[in-house]
Tab-separated table of C-alpha atoms and ligand atoms in Angstrom:
chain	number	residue	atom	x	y	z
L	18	UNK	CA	9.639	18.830	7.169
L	19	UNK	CA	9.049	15.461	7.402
L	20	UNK	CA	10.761	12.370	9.339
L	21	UNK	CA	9.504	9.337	7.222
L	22	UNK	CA	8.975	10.856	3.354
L	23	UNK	CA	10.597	12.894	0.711
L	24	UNK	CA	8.527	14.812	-1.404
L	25	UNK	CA	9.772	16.046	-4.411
L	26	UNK	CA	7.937	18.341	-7.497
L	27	UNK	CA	9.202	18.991	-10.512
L	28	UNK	CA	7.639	19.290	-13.763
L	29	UNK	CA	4.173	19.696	-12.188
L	30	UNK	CA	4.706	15.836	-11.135
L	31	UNK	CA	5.180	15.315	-7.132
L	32	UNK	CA	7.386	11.729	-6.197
L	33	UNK	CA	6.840	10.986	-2.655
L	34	UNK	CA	9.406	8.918	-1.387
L	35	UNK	CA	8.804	6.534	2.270
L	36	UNK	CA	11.894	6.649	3.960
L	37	UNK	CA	12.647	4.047	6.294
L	38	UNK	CA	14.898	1.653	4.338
L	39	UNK	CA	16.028	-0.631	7.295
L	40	UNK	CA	12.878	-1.931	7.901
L	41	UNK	CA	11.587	-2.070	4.400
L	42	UNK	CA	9.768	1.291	4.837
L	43	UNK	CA	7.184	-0.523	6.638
L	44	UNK	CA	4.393	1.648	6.999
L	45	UNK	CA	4.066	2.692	11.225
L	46	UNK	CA	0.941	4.988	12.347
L	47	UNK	CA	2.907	8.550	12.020
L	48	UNK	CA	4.015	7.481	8.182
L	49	UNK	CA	0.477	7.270	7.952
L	50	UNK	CA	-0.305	10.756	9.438
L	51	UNK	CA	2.550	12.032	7.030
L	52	UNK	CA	1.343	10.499	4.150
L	53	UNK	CA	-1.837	12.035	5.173
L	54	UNK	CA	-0.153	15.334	5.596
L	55	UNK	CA	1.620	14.755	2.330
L	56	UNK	CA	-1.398	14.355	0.198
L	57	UNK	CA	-3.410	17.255	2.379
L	58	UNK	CA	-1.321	19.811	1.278
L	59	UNK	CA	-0.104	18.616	-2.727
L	60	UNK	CA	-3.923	18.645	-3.299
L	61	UNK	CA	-3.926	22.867	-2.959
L	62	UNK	CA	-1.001	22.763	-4.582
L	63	UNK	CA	-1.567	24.350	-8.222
L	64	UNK	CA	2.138	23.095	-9.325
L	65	UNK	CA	1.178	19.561	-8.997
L	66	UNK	CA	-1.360	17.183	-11.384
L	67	UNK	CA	0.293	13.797	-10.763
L	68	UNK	CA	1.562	12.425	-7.579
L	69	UNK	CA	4.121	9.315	-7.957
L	70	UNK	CA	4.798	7.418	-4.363
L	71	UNK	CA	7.763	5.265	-4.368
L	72	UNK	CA	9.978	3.226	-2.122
L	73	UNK	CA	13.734	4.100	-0.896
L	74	UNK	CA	16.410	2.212	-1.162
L	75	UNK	CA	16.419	-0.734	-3.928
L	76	UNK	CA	14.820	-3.929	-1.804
L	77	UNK	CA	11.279	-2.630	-1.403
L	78	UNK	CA	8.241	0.064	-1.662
L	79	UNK	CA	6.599	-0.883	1.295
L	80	UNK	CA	7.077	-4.246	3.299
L	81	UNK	CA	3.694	-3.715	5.174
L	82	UNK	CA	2.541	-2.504	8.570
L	83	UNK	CA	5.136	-2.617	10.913
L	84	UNK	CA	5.240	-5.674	12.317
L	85	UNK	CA	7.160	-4.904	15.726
L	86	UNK	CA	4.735	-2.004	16.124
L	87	UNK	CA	1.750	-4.425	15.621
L	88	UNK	CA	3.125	-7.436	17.683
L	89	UNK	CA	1.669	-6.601	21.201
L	90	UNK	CA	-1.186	-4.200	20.282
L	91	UNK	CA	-4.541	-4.711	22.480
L	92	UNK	CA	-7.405	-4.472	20.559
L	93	UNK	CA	-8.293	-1.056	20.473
L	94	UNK	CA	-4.715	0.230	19.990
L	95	UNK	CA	-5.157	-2.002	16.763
L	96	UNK	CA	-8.382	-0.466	15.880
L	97	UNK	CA	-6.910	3.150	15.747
L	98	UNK	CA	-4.181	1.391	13.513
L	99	UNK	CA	-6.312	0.014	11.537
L	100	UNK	CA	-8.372	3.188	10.978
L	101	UNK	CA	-5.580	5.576	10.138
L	102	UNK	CA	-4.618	3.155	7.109
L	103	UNK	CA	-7.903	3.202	5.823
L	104	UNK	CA	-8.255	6.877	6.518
L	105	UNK	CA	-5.147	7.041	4.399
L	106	UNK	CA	-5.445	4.858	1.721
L	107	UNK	CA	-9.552	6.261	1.045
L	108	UNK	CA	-7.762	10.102	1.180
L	109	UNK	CA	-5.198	8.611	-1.783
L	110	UNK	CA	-7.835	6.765	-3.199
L	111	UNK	CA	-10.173	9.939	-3.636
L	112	UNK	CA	-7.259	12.040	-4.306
L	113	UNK	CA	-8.058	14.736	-6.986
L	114	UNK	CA	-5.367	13.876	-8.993
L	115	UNK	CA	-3.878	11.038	-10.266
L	116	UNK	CA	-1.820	8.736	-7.755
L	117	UNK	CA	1.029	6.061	-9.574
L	118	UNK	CA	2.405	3.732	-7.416
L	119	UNK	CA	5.759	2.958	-8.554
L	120	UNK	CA	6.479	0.032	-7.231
L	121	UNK	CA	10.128	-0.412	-6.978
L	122	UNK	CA	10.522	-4.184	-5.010
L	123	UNK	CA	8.518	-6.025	-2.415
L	124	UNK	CA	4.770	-4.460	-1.867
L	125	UNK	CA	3.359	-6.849	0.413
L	126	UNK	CA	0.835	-6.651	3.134
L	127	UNK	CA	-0.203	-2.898	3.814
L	128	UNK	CA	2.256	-2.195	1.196
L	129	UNK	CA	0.361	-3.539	-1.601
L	130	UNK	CA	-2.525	-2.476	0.268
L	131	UNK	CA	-1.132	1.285	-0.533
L	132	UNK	CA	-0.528	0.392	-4.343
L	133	UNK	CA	-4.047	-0.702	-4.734
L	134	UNK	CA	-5.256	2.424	-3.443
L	135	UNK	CA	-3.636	4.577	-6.031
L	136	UNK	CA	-4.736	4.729	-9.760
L	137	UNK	CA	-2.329	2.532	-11.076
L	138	UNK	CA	0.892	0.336	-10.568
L	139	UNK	CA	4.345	0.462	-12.675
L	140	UNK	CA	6.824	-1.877	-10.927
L	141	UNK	CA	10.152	-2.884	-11.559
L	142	UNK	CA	11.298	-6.357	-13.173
L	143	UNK	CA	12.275	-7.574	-9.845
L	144	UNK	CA	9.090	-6.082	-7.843
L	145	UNK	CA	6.978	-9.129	-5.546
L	146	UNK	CA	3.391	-8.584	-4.450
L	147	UNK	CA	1.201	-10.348	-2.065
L	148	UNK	CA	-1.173	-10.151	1.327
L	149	UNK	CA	0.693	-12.009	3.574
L	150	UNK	CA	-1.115	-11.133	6.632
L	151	UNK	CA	-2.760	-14.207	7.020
L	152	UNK	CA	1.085	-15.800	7.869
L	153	UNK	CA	0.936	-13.463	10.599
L	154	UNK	CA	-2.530	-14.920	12.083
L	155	UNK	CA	-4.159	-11.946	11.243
L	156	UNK	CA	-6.204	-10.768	7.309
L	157	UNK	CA	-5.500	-7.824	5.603
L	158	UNK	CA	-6.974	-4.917	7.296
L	159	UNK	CA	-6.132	-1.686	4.809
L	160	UNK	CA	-8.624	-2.440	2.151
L	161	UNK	CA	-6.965	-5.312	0.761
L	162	UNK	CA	-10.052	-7.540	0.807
L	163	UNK	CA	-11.942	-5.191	-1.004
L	164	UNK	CA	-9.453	-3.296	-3.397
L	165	UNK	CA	-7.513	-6.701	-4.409
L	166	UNK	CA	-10.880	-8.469	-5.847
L	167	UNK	CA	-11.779	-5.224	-7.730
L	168	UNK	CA	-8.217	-5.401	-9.550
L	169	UNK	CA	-7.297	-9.376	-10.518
L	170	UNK	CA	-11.023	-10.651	-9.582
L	171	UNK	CA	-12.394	-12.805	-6.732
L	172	UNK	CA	-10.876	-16.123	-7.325
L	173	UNK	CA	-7.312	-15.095	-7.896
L	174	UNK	CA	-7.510	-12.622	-4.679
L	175	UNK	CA	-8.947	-15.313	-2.705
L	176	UNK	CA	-6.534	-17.517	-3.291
L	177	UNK	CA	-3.775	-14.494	-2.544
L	178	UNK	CA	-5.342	-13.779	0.762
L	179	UNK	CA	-6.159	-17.418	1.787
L	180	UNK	CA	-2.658	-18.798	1.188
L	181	UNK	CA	-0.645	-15.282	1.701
L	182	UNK	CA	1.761	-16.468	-1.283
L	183	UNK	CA	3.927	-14.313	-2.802
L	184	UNK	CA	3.651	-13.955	-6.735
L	185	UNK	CA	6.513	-12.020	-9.024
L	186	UNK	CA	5.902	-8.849	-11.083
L	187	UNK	CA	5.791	-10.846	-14.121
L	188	UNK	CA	2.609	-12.985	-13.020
L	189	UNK	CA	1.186	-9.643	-11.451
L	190	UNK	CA	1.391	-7.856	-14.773
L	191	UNK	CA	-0.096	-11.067	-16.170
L	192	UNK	CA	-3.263	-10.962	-13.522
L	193	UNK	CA	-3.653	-7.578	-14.425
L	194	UNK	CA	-2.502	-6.154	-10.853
L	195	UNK	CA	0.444	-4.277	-12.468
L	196	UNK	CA	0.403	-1.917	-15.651
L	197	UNK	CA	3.937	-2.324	-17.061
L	198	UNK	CA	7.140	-3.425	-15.691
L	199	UNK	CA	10.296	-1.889	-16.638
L	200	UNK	CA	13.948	-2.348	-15.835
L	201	UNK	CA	14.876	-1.168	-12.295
L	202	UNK	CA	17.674	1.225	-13.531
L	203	UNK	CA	16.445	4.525	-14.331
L	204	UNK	CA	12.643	3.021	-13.241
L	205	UNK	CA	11.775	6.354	-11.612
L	206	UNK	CA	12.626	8.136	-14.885
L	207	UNK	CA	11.024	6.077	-16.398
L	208	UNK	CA	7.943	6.074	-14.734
L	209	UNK	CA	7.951	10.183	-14.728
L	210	UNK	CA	7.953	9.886	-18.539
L	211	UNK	CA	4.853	7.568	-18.757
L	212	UNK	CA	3.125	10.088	-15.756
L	213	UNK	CA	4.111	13.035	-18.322
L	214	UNK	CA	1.270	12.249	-20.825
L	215	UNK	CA	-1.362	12.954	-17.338
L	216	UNK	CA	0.145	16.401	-17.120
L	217	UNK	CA	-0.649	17.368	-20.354
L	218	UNK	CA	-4.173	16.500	-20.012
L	219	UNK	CA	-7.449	18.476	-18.374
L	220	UNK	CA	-6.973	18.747	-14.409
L	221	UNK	CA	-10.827	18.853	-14.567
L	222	UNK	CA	-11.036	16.246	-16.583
L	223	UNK	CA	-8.863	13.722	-14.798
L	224	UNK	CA	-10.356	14.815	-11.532
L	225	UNK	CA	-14.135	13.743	-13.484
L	226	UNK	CA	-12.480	10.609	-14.962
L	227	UNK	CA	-11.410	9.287	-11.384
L	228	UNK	CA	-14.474	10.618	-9.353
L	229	UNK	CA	-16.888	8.229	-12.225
L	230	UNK	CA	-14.653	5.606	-12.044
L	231	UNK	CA	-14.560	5.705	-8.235
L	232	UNK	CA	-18.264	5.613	-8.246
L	233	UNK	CA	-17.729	2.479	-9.689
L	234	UNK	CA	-15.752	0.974	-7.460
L	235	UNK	CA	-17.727	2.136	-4.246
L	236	UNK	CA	-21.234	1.249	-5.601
L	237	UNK	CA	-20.979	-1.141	-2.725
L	238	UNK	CA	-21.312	1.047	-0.283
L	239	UNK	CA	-18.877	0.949	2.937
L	240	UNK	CA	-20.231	-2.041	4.468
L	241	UNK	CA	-17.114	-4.089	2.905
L	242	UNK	CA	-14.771	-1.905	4.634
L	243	UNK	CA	-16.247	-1.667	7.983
L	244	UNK	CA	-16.768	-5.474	8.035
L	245	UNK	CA	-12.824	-6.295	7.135
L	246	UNK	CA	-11.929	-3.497	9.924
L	247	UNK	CA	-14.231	-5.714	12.498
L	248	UNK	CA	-12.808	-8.793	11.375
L	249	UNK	CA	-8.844	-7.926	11.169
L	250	UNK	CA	-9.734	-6.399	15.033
L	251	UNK	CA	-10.764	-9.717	16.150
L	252	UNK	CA	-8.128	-11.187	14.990
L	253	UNK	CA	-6.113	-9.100	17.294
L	254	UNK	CA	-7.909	-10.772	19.990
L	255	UNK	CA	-6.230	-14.213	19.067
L	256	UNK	CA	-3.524	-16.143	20.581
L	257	UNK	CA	-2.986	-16.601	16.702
L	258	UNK	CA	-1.938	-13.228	15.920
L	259	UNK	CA	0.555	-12.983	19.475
L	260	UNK	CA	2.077	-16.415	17.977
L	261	UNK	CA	1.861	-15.251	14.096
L	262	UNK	CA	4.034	-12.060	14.794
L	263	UNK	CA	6.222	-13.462	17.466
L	264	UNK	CA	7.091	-15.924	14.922
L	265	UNK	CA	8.149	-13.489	12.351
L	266	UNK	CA	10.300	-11.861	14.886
L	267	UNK	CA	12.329	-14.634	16.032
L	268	UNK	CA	12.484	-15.864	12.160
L	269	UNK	CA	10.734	-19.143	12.982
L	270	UNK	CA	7.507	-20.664	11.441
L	271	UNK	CA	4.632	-19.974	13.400
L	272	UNK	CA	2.390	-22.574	15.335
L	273	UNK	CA	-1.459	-21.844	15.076
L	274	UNK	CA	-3.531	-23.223	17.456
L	275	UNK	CA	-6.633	-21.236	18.043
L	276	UNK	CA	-10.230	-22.598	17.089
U	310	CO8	N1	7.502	-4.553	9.651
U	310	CO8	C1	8.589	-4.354	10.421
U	310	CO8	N2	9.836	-4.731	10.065
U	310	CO8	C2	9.967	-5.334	8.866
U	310	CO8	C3	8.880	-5.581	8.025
U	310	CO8	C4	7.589	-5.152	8.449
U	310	CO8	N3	6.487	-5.333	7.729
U	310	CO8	N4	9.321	-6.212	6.910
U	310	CO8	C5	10.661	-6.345	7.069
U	310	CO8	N5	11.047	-5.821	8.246
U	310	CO8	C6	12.411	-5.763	8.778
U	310	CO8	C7	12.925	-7.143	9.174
U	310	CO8	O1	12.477	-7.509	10.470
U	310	CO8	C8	14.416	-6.924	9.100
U	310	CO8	O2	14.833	-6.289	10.268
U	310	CO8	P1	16.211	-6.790	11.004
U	310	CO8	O3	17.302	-6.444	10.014
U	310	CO8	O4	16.250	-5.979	12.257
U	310	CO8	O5	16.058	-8.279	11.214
U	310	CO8	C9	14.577	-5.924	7.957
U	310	CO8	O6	13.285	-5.315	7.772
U	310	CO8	C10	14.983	-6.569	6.642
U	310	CO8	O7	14.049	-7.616	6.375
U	310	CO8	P2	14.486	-9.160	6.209
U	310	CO8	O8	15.785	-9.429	6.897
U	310	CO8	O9	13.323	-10.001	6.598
U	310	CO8	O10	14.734	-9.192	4.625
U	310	CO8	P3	14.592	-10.469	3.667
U	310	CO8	O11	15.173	-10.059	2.361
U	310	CO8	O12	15.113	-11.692	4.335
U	310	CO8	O13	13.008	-10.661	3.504
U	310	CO8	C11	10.741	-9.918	3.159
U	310	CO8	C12	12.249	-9.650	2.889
U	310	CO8	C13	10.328	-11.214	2.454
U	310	CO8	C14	9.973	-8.747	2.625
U	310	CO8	C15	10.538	-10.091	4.686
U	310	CO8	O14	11.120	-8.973	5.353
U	310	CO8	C16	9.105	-10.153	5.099
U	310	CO8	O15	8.474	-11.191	4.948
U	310	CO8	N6	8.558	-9.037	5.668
U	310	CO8	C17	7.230	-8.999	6.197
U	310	CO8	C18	6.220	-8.951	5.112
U	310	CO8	C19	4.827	-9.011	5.684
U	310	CO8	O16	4.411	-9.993	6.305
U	310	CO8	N7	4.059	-7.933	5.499
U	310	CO8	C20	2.711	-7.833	5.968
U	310	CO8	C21	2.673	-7.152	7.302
U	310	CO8	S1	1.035	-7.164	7.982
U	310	CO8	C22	0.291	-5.864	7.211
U	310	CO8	O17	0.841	-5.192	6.395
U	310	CO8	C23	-1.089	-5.620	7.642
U	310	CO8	C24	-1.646	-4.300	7.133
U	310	CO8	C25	-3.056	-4.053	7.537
U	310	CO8	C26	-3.436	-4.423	8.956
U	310	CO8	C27	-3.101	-3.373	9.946
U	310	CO8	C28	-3.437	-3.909	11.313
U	310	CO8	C29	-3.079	-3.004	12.466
């Protein structure tokens, strides 16, 4: 029943699939709400203890926000953009099972932003990773500065964010971003095998393993969070972020200007 994802179960493992190939299944707000609705209802589902999320077609998992939904936001349309992704990615984050991203080609932007939320990442030889919002004018605004620093450390996701580079799967298994890599044929096989070994365990006790881990993570408090949400709104205020995305759309390189 949905218009942007395929959800599958089998084997007590669920594979949701985002479905909009053409434009890199870039992630617009009602993929959000269905990923929302997605997750709502496979965590009272008793057939499922691992959920796998996945890409379609064989170019990328997710190539971001959309980009021609974001061009010509005003800044509170941005805001409740902003909000559903984090509303999203802290509901997959807190998820009661596991979550595997299985990344299956480019994850950049929002898109990586979704792999960081879930336990763990399997890609595929060919996968690419990065933030590249700040290309755009704007900074990642779905976590990214605070999930990306937890997983390869605060110089090496500085850098990321601050030059919006692109690295390959090989140097993102190296950084310790990405699990294991494995061939792209038969990848989602693949990765169902590896997510086999979750279903045999305790539901209760992967459900205790996350939630103390998690309290690791968010020892912090929120305060990260709501500070990147400010920030990534004012950047929607800039002439910067018009130009940034404008840019992209016309395939050009952009010209900043603001101060
Ligand atoms: N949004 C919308 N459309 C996209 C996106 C995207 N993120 N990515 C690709 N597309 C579209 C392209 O425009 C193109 O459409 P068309 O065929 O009509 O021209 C189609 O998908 C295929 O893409 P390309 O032709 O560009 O394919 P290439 O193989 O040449 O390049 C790339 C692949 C390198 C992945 C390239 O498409 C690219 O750079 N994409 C954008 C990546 C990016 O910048 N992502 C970050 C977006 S910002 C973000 O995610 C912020 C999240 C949090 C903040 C939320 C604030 C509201």
């Amino acid at each position: 029943s949905f218009n942007y994802l395929q959800v599958t179960t089998e084997e007590k493992m669920a594979v949701i699939t985002i479905n909009r190939p053409k434009v890199l299944n870039a992630l617009k707000y009602e993929v959000l709400l269905e990923l929302q609705e997605a997750f709502n209802s496979l965590r009272e589902d008793n057939e499922v203890k691992v959920v796998i999320i996945t890409g379609s077609g064989e170019k990328a998992f997710v190539a971001g926000a959309d980009i021609g939904v974001m061009a010509n936001l005003g800044p509170l349309e941005a805001q409740k953009y902003i909000r559903a992704g984090h509303e999203t990615f802290d509901l997959i984050a807190a998820f009661p099972k596991p979550v595997i991203a299985a990344v299956n080609g480019f994850a950049l932007g929002g898109g990586l932003e979704l792999a960081l939320a879930c336990d763990y990442i399997f890609a595929v030889e060919e996968a690419k990773f990065g933030l590249p919002e700040i290309t755009l004018g704007i900074i990642p605004g779905w976590g990214g500065t605070q999930r990306l620093p937890q997983a390869v450390g605060i110089g090496r996701a500085r850098e990321l964010v601050y030059t919006g580079k692109v690295i390959d799967a090989q140097e993102a298994e190296k950084i310790g971003l990405v699990n294991r890599l494995f061939p792209a044929d038969g990848f989602l096989t693949a990765v169902q095998a590896e997510a086999k070994t979750l279903v045999q365990r305790s539901l209760v006790a992967l459900n205790m393993a996350k939630t103390a881990i998690n309290a690791h993570l968010d020892a912090g408090g929120p305060a990260g969070k709501t500070v990147e949400i400010q920030s990534v709104c004012i950047c929607f205020a800039s002439n910067d972020q018009k130009e940034g995305m404008a840019a992209f759309q016309e395939k050009r390189k952009p010209k900043f200007t603001d101060s």
